[in-house]
Each structure stands twice: as structure tokens, then as C-alpha cells.
Amino acid sequence: VQFRVIADGGTNFQGEVRIARWQAGKQVALNFGSNTVSVREESLSSSVALVQNVASVDAISTFKLGAHSHPGMLPDAHAPGVFTFRADGLPSQPIILCDLQDLPFYPPSPPPIPPRCEATMSWSSDTSWTGGFAATLILAGKGVPPNFQIVADFRSSFHRTVLFCKGADVTPSPRPGMIVLSPTLADGKGTIELKLRGEQGYPSLSCVPKPPSPPPPPMKCGLGASWQVTETIKEGKRYVGTVSLADWRQSSTVTLYFGGEVEVLS
């Protein structure tokens, strides 16, 4: 059990109690010692009840844990829990007493299962002509999920250029004998029609995750800032300076370091 002050109001404060394994019906007592502390009952979290609130020497506030829900867990799974309250008095660290059972550490939820592509794919070559051919790619099964793409590998060094594609976006391929398609079909299922330049053939098909997007270009350093004295006033004791920026970026900060005492008048 852990306690911390999350808001300090001077003569009052808001406290937070964290419990590693929430156990309904058990009690947690906070002994603030000689510090007079009185919990405002109306400020309590709905998952606890105040059963003792002694605001005197050896001020003790006792809380009874009620029903507590945790996303994805059964009510009796003893998941972690938190309750908060506001109290009058000076914030301080109490002695924590409780009748909680010493249960093993609550294991974290397992990581989510990564998405998989379980689409079935079939390729058929239709008509052909000198230097090119038409083909159809049928996607079925569970379809191609978002953030996945189809790789058609002809396993050769001959170029295959997509002249026409319906049902998918064509993305740059890593080598000549390969085409990469990102389906635009509803639910990732349906028919992709293709016309290609190159030797007719039957590629191997695979459904793979799309590569991560490249990071944004770095912000230019310095913004191309320059400083110039444009006018002197009163025998050189005052002057007007101009800061020029080659690249204006809203919310950026420009700092001028003069190396001595300078007062900005306007």
C-alpha cells in the first residue's frame, strides 16, 4: 500500500492511496500521528467507505474497500486499485495499517497479439501482348488487414512495370522483379485488376506488414537568424537593432546574447 499527496492546499490536501491487490471488505488505516487531519467524507472515491475518522491526537482515518472494477478483469481477480480523498489539516506522511492478505504480485496483462494477415490470394494471367500482359489478383479469406501490403515476387531480374491497377495502390518495390500493392478494397477482400509491362509469369504472393513511415525531416537549426544595428540614438548610447529570420516558424524562440548588460527599451 502506498500513500502520496497529489494536491497541497496549505491547510488541506488531497491524498491518493494505491493498493497493489484490491481486496473488497478489507480495511486500510492512515495514522497521521499528532497532525490533526479530518477526511472530508463527501470527497471519497466511490469504491471505499470511511469507517473511522478521528481528528485529534493520533489522528486515524480508516477506509473500507468496496467493490472495485478493473478493465478486462473479473471482479474477484484482486487487480490493482486506487482511491483518493481530500482532508483538512497539514499534508504529511502517515503510518499505514491494513488487514490486507499478502497476495502474490499482480501479474501485468499480457501484451496484445500482433495483427496477422490471414488472406487467401490467387493470381491469374489473362490476356497478353508484345511486351506486356493483364492479370487478376483475388483476395479472399479474412482479407488483408490495415497496415499490410501484398508483395508479388516474380523471382527474376526482369523489370515489371504496373501500367494500370484497380483495387490497390502501387508502392515502390525494393527490386525490379517485384511489385508491391496496398489494397484499397472494402475489408481487404475482392479483385485487383492489373496491366503490366514485362514478361508474363506467375509470382509468389505474400502478405506482409507495411514498413514504418519515415521520420519527419529535422527542423532547421537557428532559423537563419541574423542581427544588425540599423540606427544609433543619443551619441551611440542607444541603438535600434533588427533581427532577420530566413525561416519563420511560429512559436519558435530567438535568444540574443550581448555578452554584457543591455536593457531592451521597446
PDB file of N, CA and C in Angstrom, residues 212-220 249:
ATOM      1  N   PRO A 212       7.418   0.971 -41.458  1.00  0.00           N
ATOM      2  CA  PRO A 212       7.032   2.191 -40.736  1.00  0.00           C
ATOM      3  C   PRO A 212       7.280   3.429 -41.581  1.00  0.00           C
ATOM      4  N   SER A 213       6.487   4.457 -41.328  1.00  0.00           N
ATOM      5  CA  SER A 213       6.644   5.721 -42.055  1.00  0.00           C
ATOM      6  C   SER A 213       7.970   6.363 -41.688  1.00  0.00           C
ATOM      7  N   PRO A 214       8.615   7.021 -42.633  1.00  0.00           N
ATOM      8  CA  PRO A 214       9.890   7.677 -42.313  1.00  0.00           C
ATOM      9  C   PRO A 214       9.672   8.831 -41.353  1.00  0.00           C
ATOM     10  N   PRO A 215      10.656   9.135 -40.526  1.00  0.00           N
ATOM     11  CA  PRO A 215      10.503  10.252 -39.581  1.00  0.00           C
ATOM     12  C   PRO A 215      10.422  11.575 -40.326  1.00  0.00           C
ATOM     13  N   PRO A 216       9.790  12.580 -39.727  1.00  0.00           N
ATOM     14  CA  PRO A 216       9.711  13.891 -40.383  1.00  0.00           C
ATOM     15  C   PRO A 216      11.094  14.504 -40.507  1.00  0.00           C
ATOM     16  N   PRO A 217      11.299  15.354 -41.486  1.00  0.00           N
ATOM     17  CA  PRO A 217      12.620  15.977 -41.638  1.00  0.00           C
ATOM     18  C   PRO A 217      12.942  16.836 -40.424  1.00  0.00           C
ATOM     19  N   PRO A 218      14.197  16.879 -40.026  1.00  0.00           N
ATOM     20  CA  PRO A 218      14.555  17.664 -38.840  1.00  0.00           C
ATOM     21  C   PRO A 218      14.332  19.148 -39.066  1.00  0.00           C
ATOM     22  N   MET A 219      13.966  19.842 -37.964  1.00  0.00           N
ATOM     23  CA  MET A 219      13.770  21.286 -38.043  1.00  0.00           C
ATOM     24  C   MET A 219      15.125  21.970 -38.246  1.00  0.00           C
ATOM     25  N   LYS A 220      15.142  22.969 -39.090  1.00  0.00           N
ATOM     26  CA  LYS A 220      16.379  23.692 -39.339  1.00  0.00           C
ATOM     27  C   LYS A 220      16.832  24.384 -38.056  1.00  0.00           C
ATOM     28  N   ARG A 249       9.260  30.351 -38.148  1.00  0.00           N
ATOM     29  CA  ARG A 249       8.473  29.240 -37.611  1.00  0.00           C
ATOM     30  C   ARG A 249       7.729  29.719 -36.377  1.00  0.00           C
TER      31      ARG A 249
END
